[in-house]
Coordinates of C-alpha atoms and ligand atoms in Angstrom, one line a residue:
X1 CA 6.0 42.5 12.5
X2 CA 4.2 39.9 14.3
X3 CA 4.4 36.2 13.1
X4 CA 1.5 34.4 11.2
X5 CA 3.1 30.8 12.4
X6 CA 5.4 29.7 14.7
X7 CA 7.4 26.2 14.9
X8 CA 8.3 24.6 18.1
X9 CA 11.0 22.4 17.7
X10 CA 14.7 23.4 15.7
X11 CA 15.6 19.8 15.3
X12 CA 16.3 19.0 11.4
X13 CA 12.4 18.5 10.7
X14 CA 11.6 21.7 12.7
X15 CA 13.6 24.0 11.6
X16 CA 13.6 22.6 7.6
X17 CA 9.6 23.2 8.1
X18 CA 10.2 26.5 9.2
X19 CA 12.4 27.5 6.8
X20 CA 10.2 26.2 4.0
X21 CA 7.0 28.6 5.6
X22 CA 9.8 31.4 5.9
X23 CA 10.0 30.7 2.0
X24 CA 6.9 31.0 0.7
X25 CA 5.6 35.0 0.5
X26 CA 3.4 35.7 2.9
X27 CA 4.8 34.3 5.8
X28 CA 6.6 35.3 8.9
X29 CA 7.6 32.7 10.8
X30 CA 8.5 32.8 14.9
X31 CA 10.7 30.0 15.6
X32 CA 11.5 28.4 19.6
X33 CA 13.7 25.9 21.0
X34 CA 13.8 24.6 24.4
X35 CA 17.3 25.4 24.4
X36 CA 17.8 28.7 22.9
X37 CA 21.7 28.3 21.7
X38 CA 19.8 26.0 18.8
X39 CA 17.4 28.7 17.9
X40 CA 19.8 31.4 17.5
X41 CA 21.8 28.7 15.6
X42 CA 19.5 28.5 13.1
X43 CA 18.5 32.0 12.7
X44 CA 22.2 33.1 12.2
X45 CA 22.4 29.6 9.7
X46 CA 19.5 31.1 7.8
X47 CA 19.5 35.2 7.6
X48 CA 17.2 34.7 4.6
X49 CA 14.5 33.5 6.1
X50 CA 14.1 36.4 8.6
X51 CA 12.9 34.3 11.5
X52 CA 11.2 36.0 14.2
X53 CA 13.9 34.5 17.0
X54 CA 12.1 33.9 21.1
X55 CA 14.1 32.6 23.5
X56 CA 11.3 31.8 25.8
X57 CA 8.2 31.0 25.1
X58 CA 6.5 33.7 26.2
X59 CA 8.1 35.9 23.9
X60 CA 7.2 32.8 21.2
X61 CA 3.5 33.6 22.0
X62 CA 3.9 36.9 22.2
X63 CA 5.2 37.2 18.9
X64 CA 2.2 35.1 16.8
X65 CA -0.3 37.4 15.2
X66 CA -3.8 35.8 16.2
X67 CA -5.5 33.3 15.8
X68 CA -1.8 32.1 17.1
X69 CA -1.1 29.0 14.8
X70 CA 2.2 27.4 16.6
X71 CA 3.1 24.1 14.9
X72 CA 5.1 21.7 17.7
X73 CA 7.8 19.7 15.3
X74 CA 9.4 17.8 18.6
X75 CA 9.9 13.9 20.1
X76 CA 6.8 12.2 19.8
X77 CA 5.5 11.4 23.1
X78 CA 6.1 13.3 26.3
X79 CA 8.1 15.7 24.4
X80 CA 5.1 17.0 22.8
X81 CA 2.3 16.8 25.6
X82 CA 4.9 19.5 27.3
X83 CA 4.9 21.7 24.8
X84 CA 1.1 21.5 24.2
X85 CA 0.8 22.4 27.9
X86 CA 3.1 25.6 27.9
X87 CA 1.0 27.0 24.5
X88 CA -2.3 25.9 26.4
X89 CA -1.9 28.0 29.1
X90 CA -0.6 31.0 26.7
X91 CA -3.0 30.4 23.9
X92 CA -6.8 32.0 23.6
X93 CA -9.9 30.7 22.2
X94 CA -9.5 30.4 18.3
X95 CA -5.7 30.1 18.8
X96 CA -4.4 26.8 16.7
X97 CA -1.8 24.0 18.2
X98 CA -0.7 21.9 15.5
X99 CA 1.4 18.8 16.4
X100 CA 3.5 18.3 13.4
X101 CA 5.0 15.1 14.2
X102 CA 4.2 11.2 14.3
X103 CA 1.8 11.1 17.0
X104 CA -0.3 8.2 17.2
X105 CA -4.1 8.9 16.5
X106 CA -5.4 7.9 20.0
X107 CA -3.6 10.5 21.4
X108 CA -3.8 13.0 19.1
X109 CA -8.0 12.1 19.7
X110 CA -7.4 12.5 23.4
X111 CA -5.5 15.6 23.3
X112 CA -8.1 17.5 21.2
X113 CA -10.9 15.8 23.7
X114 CA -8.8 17.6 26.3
X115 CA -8.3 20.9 24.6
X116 CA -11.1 21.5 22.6
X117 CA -13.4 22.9 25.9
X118 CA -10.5 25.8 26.2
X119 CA -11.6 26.8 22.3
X120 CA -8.3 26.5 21.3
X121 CA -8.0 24.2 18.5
X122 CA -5.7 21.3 18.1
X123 CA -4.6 19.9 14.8
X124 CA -2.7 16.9 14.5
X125 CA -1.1 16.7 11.0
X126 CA 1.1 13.8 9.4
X127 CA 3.7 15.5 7.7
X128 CA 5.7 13.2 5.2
X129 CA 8.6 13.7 3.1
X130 CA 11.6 12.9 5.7
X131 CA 14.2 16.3 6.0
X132 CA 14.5 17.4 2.6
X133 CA 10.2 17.0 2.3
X134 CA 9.8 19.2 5.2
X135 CA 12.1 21.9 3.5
X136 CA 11.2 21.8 0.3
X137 CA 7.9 20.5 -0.1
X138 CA 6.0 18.0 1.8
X139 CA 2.4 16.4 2.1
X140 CA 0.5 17.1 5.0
X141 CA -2.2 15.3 6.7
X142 CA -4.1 17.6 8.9
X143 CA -7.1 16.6 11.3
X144 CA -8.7 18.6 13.6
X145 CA -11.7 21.0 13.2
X146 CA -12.5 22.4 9.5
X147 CA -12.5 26.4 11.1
X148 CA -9.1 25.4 12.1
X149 CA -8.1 24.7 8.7
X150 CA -9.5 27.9 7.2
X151 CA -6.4 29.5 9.0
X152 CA -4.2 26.8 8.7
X153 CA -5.6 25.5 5.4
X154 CA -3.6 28.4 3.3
X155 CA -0.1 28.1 5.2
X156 CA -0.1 24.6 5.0
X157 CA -0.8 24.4 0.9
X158 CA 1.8 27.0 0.7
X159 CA 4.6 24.9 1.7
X160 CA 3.5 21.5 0.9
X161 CA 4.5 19.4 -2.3
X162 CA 2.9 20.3 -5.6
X163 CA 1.7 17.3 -7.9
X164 CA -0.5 17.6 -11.0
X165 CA -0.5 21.7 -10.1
X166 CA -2.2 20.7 -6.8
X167 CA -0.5 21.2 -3.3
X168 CA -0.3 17.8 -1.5
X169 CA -2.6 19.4 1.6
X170 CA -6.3 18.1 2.6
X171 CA -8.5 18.7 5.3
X172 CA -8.6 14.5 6.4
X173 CA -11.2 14.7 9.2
X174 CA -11.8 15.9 12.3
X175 CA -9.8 15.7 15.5
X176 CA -7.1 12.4 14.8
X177 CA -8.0 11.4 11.2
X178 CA -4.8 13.2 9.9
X179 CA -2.1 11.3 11.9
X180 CA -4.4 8.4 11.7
X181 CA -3.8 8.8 7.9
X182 CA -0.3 9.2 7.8
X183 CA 0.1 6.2 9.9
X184 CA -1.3 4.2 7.4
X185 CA 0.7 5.8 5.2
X186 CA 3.9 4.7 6.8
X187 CA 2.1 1.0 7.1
X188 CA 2.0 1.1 3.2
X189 CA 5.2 2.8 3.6
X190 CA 6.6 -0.3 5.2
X191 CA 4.5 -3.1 2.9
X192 CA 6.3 -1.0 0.0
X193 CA 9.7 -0.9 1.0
X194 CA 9.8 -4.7 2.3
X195 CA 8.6 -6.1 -1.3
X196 CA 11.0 -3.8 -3.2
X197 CA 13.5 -5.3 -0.7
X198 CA 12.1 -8.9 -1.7
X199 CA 12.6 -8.1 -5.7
X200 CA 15.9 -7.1 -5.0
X201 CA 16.8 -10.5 -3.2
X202 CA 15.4 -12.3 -5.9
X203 CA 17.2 -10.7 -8.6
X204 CA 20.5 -10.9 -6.5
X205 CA 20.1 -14.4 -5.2
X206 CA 18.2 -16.3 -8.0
X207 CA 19.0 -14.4 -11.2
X208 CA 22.5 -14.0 -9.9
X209 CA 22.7 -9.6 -10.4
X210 CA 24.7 -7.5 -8.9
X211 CA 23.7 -4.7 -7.0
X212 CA 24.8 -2.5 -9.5
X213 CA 22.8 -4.2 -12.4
X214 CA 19.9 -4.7 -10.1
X215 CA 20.3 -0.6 -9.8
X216 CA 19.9 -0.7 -13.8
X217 CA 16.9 -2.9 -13.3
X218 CA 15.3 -0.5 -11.4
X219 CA 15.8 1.7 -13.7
X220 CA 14.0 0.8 -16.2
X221 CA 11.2 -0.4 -14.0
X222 CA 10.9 3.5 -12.7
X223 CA 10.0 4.1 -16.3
X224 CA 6.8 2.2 -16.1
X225 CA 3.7 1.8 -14.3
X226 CA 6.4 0.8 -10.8
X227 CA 7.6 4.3 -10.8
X228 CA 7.9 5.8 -7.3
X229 CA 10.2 7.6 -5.1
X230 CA 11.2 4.2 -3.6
X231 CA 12.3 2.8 -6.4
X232 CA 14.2 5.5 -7.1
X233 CA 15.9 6.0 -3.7
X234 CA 17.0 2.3 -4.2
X235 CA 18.3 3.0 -7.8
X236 CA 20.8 5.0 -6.3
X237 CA 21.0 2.8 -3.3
X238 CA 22.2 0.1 -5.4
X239 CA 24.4 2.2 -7.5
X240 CA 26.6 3.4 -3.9
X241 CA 29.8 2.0 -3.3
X242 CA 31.5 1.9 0.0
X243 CA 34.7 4.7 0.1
X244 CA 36.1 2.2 2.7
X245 CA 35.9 -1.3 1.2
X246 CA 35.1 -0.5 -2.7
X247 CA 32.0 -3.1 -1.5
X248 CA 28.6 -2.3 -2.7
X249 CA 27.4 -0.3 0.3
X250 CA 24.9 -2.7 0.3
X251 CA 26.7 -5.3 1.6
X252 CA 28.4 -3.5 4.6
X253 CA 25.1 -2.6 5.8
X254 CA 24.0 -4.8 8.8
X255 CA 21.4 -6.1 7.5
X256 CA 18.6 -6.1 10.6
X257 CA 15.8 -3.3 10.3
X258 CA 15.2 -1.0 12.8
X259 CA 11.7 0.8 13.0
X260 CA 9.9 3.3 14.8
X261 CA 6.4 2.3 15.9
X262 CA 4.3 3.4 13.4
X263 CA 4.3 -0.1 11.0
X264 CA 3.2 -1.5 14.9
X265 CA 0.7 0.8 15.0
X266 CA -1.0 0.3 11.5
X267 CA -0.9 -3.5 12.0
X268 CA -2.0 -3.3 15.7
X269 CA -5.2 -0.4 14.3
X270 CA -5.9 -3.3 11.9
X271 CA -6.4 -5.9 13.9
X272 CA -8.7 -4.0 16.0
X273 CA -11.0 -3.1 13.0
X274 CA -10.6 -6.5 11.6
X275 CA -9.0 -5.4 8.5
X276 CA -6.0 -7.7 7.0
X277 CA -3.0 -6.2 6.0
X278 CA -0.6 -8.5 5.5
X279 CA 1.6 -6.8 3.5
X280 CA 2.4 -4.3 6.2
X281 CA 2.2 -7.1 8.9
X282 CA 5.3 -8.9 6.8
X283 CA 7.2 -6.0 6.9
X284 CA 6.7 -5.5 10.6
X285 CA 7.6 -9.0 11.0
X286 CA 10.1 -9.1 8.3
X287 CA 12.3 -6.2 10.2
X288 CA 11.7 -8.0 13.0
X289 CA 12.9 -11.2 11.8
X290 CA 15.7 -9.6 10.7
X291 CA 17.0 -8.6 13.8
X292 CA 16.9 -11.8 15.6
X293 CA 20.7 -12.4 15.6
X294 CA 20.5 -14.7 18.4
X295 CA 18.1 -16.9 16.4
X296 CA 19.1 -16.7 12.8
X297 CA 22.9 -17.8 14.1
X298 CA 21.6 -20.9 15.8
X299 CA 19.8 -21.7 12.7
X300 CA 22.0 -21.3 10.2
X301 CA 24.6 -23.4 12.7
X302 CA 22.0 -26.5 12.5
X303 CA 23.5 -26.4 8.7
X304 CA 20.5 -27.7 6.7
X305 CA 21.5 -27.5 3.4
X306 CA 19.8 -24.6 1.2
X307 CA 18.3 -25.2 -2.0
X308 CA 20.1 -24.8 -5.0
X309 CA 18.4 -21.8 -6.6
X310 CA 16.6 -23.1 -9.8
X311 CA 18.0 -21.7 -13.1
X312 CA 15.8 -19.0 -14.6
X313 CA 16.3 -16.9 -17.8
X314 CA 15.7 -13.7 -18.6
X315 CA 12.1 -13.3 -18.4
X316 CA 12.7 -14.0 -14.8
X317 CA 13.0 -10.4 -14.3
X318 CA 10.1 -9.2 -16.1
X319 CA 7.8 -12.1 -14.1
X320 CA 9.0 -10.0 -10.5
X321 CA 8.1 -6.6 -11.6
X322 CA 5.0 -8.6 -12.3
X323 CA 4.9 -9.4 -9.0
X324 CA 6.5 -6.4 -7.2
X325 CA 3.8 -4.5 -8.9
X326 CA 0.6 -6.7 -8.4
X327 CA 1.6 -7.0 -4.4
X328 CA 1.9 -3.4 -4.3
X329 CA -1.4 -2.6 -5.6
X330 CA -2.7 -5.6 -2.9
X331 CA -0.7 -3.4 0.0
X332 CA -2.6 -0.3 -1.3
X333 CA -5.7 -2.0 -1.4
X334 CA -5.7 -3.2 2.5
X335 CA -4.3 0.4 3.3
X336 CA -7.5 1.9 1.9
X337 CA -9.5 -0.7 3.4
X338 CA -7.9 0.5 6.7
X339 CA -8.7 3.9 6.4
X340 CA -12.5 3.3 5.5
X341 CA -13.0 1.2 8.5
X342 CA -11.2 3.9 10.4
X343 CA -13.0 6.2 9.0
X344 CA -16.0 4.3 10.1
X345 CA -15.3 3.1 13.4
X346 CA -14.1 7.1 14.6
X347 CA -16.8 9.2 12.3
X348 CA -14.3 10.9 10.2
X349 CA -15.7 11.6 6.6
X350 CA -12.3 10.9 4.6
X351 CA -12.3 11.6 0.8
X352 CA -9.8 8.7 -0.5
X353 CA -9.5 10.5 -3.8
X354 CA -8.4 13.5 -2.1
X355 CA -5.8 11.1 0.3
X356 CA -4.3 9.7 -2.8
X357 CA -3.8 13.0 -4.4
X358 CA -2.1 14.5 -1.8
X359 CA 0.1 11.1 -1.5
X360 CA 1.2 12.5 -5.2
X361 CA 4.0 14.5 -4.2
X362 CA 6.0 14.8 -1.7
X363 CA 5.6 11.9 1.1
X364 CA 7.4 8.9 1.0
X365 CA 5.1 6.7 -0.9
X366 CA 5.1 9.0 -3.9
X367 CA 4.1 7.7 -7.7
X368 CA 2.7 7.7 -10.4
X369 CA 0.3 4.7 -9.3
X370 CA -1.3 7.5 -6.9
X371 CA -2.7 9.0 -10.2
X372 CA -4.7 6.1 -11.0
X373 CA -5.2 5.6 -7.7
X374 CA -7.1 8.8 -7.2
X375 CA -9.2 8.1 -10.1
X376 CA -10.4 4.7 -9.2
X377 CA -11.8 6.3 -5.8
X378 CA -13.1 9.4 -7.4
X379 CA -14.7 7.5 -10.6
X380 CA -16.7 4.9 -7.8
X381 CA -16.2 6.0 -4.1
X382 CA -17.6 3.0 -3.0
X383 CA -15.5 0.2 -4.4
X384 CA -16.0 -3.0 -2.2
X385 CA -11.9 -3.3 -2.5
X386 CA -9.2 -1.1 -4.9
X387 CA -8.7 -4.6 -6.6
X388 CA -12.2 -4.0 -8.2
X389 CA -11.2 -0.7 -10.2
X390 CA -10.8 -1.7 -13.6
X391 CA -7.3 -0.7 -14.0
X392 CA -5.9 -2.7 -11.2
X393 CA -8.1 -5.8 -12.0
X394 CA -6.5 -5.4 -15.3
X395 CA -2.8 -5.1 -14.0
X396 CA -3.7 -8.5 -11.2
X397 CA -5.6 -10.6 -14.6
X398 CA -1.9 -9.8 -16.3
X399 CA 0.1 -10.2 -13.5
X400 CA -1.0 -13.5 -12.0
X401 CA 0.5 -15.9 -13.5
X402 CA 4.2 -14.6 -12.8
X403 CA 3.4 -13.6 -9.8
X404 CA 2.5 -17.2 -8.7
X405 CA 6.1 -18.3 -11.0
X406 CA 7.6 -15.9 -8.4
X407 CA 6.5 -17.1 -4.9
X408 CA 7.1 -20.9 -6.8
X409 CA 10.2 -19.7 -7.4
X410 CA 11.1 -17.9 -4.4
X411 CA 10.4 -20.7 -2.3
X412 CA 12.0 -23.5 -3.9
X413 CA 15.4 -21.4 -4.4
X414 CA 14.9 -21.0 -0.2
X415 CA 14.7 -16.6 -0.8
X416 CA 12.3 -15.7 1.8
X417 CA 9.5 -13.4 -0.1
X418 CA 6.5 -13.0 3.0
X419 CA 5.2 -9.9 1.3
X420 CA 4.8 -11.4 -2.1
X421 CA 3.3 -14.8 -0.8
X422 CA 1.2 -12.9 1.6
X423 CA -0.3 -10.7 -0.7
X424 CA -1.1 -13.5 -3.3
X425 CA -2.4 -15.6 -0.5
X426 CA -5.0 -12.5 0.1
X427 CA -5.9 -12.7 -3.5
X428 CA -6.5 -15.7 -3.6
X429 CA -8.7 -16.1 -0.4
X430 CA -10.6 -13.4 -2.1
X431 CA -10.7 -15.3 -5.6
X432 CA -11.7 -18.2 -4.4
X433 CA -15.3 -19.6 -3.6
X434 CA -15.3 -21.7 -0.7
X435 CA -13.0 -20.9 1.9
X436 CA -11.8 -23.2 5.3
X437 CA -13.0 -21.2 6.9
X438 CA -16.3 -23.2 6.6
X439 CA -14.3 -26.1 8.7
X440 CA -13.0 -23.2 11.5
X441 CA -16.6 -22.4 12.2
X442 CA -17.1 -26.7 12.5
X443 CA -14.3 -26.3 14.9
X444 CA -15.5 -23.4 16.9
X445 CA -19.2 -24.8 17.4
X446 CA -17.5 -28.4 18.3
X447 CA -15.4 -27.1 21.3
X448 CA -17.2 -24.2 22.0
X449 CA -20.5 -24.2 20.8
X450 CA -19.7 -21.2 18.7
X451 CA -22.8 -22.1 16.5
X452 CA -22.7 -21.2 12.8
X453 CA -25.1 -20.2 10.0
X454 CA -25.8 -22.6 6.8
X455 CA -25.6 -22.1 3.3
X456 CA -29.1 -23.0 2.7
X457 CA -31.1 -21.1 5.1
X458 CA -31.4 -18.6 7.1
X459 CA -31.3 -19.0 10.9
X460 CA -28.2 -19.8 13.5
X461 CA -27.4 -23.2 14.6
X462 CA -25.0 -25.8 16.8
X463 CA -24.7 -29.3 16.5
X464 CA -25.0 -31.1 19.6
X465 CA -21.3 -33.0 19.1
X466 CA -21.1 -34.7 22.4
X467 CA -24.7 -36.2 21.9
X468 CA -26.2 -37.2 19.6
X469 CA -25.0 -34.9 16.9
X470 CA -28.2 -33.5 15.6
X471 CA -28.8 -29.7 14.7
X472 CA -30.5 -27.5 17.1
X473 CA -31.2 -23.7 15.8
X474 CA -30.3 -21.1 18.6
X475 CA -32.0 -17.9 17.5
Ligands
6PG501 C1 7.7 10.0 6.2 C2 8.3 8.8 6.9 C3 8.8 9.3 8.3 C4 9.8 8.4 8.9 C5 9.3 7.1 9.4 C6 10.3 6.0 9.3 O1 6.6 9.8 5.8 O2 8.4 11.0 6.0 O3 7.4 7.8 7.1 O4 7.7 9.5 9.0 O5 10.9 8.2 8.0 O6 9.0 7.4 10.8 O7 9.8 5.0 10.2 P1 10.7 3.8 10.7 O8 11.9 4.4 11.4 O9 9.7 3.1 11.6 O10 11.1 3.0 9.5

């Protein structure tokens, strides 16, 4: 029997997605690796899932059923533009490419630009969930055209993550809107996972817990409104004790954070459409920052004394959940800002109900907060920002005030927290009425002639500051 999709690719995330499709009734799945000895491996690994075996890839093409839907699970990057070549010269009009991986969004727009006059359709789709998402359930952002996903639509939702009784699948957009959603979804990815790590120092190096009652913290912080995957991945994080030392395993981790471009990319997208998202812009940095050996040795050689951390009690704890939790909701808030000005600036007509939904289940940002997140965007589509929902408002009104105790805190005990200050720095620029940057424009028209407009009428106008300072209006 022929195949109704093919994977490309028998690294761990390729071959876990295909055995996931081989899963699901219905499916027959052709599977191709650039070096065969991998693809027989996993076929003679996995007899169950009755893989459909090539060793070239003609025999790969050869044994789709059409429309040929191959999905390429390899490197980002070169890796993948190869592989798109061999299936574009073997694939016919209606035939679907899918590039599973984490392509960034210009390219998946300029591949598509490239392909689309052949007829064959390419789909690049953010698929999230690490290894065991792709094998047992992920969520999957697909772009590309909507007749692509009337094929593809069906074989993706069987495989993908099920939250609420809905498969974590949606039609984004057309042509890069998928991977341009999943890269926002790493950027929150990163905002999350850098203020969870900032809780955790606080707790550790304020309130004095150990990892393993910080790990009990958690815990009862993933009963409430903070539950996510995250958290729960740390729970167990904290709980780990190195076979080696008997040290937490925390503390025998170097601690310098690697990455792999897509935090860069959300922060370098949202400085292009002007959108701030500091909260994923201090967790690029804060990785970054990290890493800098060289620079945090000679510091820390100048010996300046650290502060004594300031005594706190018990409520301590409670007052950064506060915060944890009212930062997150601010790093959702610019992430969904991100994707309507994306959405703007490339044409794509992007449901953000429907993107929280599917962030439900399965991907790496997966909560319970998605829930409510869904609703806000499907109860007013138009929200001038996610902090305006009444739910969230609500959770920022109670929040504030520990929130600030925190970053007062934080900063006087010397524990560096630039995802919580950032975020309540946004708030605040937003909750304020007059903001400096009233003086910038002053600036801006004084060595520049810049020009700026007035509060109290309409018009645009520079003051002549190197004569005799009167006001001329320019338009
Ligand atoms: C996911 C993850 C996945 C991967 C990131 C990690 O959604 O499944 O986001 O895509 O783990 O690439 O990125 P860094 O290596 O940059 O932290």
């Amino acid at each position: 029997a022929k195949a109704n999709i093919g994977v490309v690719g028998m690294a761990v995330m390729g071959s876990n997605l295909a055995r996931n499709l081989a899963s699901r009734e219905g499916n027959t799945v052709a599977i191709y690796n650039r070096s065969p000895e991998k693809t027989h491996e996993v076929a003679k690994n996995h007899p169950e899932a009755n893989f459909v075996a090539s060793d070239t890839i003609d025999e790969f093409v050869a044994s789709l059923a059409k429309p040929r839907t191959a999905i390429i699970m390899v490197q980002a990057g070169a890796g993948t533009d190869a592989v798109i070549e061999q299936l574009k010269e073997r694939f016919e009009p209606g035939d679907i490419i899918v590039d599973g991986g984490n392509a960034n969004f210009h390219d998946t727009i300029a591949r598509e630009a490239k392909i689309a006059p052949t007829g064959i359709h390419f789909v690049g789709a953010g698929i999230s969930g690490g290894e065991e998402g792709a094998l047992k359930g992920p969520s999957i952002m697909p772009g590309g055209t909507p007749e692509s996903y009337e094929t593809l639509g069906p074989i993706l939702a069987s495989i993908a993550a099920v939250a609420e009784g809905e498969a974590c699948v949606t039609h984004v957009g057309t042509d890069g809107a998928g991977h341009f959603v999943k890269m926002i979804h790493n950027g929150i990815e990163y905002a999350d996972m850098e203020l969870i790590g900032e809780a955790y120092d606080l707790l550790r190096n304020v309130a004095g817990h150990s990892p393993a009652a910080i790990s009990d913290i958690f815990k009862t912080w993933n009963e409430g409104p903070l539950n996510s995957y995250l958290i729960e991945i740390t729970i167990d994080i904290l709980k780990h004790v190195d076979a080696e030392t008997g040290k937490p395993f925390v503390d025998i981790v170097t601690d310098q954070a690697g990455s792999k471009g897509t935090g860069v990319w959300t922060v370098q997208t949202a400085l292009d459409l002007g959108v701030p998202v500091g909260g994923v812009a201090e967790a690029v940095f804060g990785r970054a920052v990290s890493s800098k050996r060289n620079q945090r040795d000679a510091v820390r050689a100048l010996d300046i004394p650290r502060p004594a951390a300031p005594s706190v009690d018990d409520s301590f704890v409670d007052d950064v959940a506060k915060a944890l939790y009212a930062s997150k909701i601010v790093a959702y808030a610019q992430g969904f800002d991100a994707i309507i000005a994306g959405a703007e600036k490339y044409g794509w007509n992007i449901d953000k109900g429907a993107v929280a939904k599917i962030w439900r289940g399965g991907c790496i940002i997966r909560a319970q907060f998605l829930n409510v997140l869904a609703d806000a965007y499907e109860t007013n589509p138009n929200l001038a920002t996610l902090l305006e929902a009444p739910y969230f408002a609500q959770a920022i009104r109670d929040g504030q005030d520990a929130w600030r105790r925190v970053v007062v805190t934080a900063t006087q005990a010397g524990v560096p927290v630039p995802g919580f200050a950032t975020a309540l720095s946004y708030f605040d620029s937003l909750n304020v009425d007059r903001l400096p940057a009233a003086l910038v424009q002053g600036q801006r028209d004084f060595f520049g002639a810049h020009t700026y407009k007035r509060v109290d009428k309409p018009g645009v106008f520079h003051t002549l500051w190197s004569g005799d300072r009167s006001e001329v209006q320019t338009d």
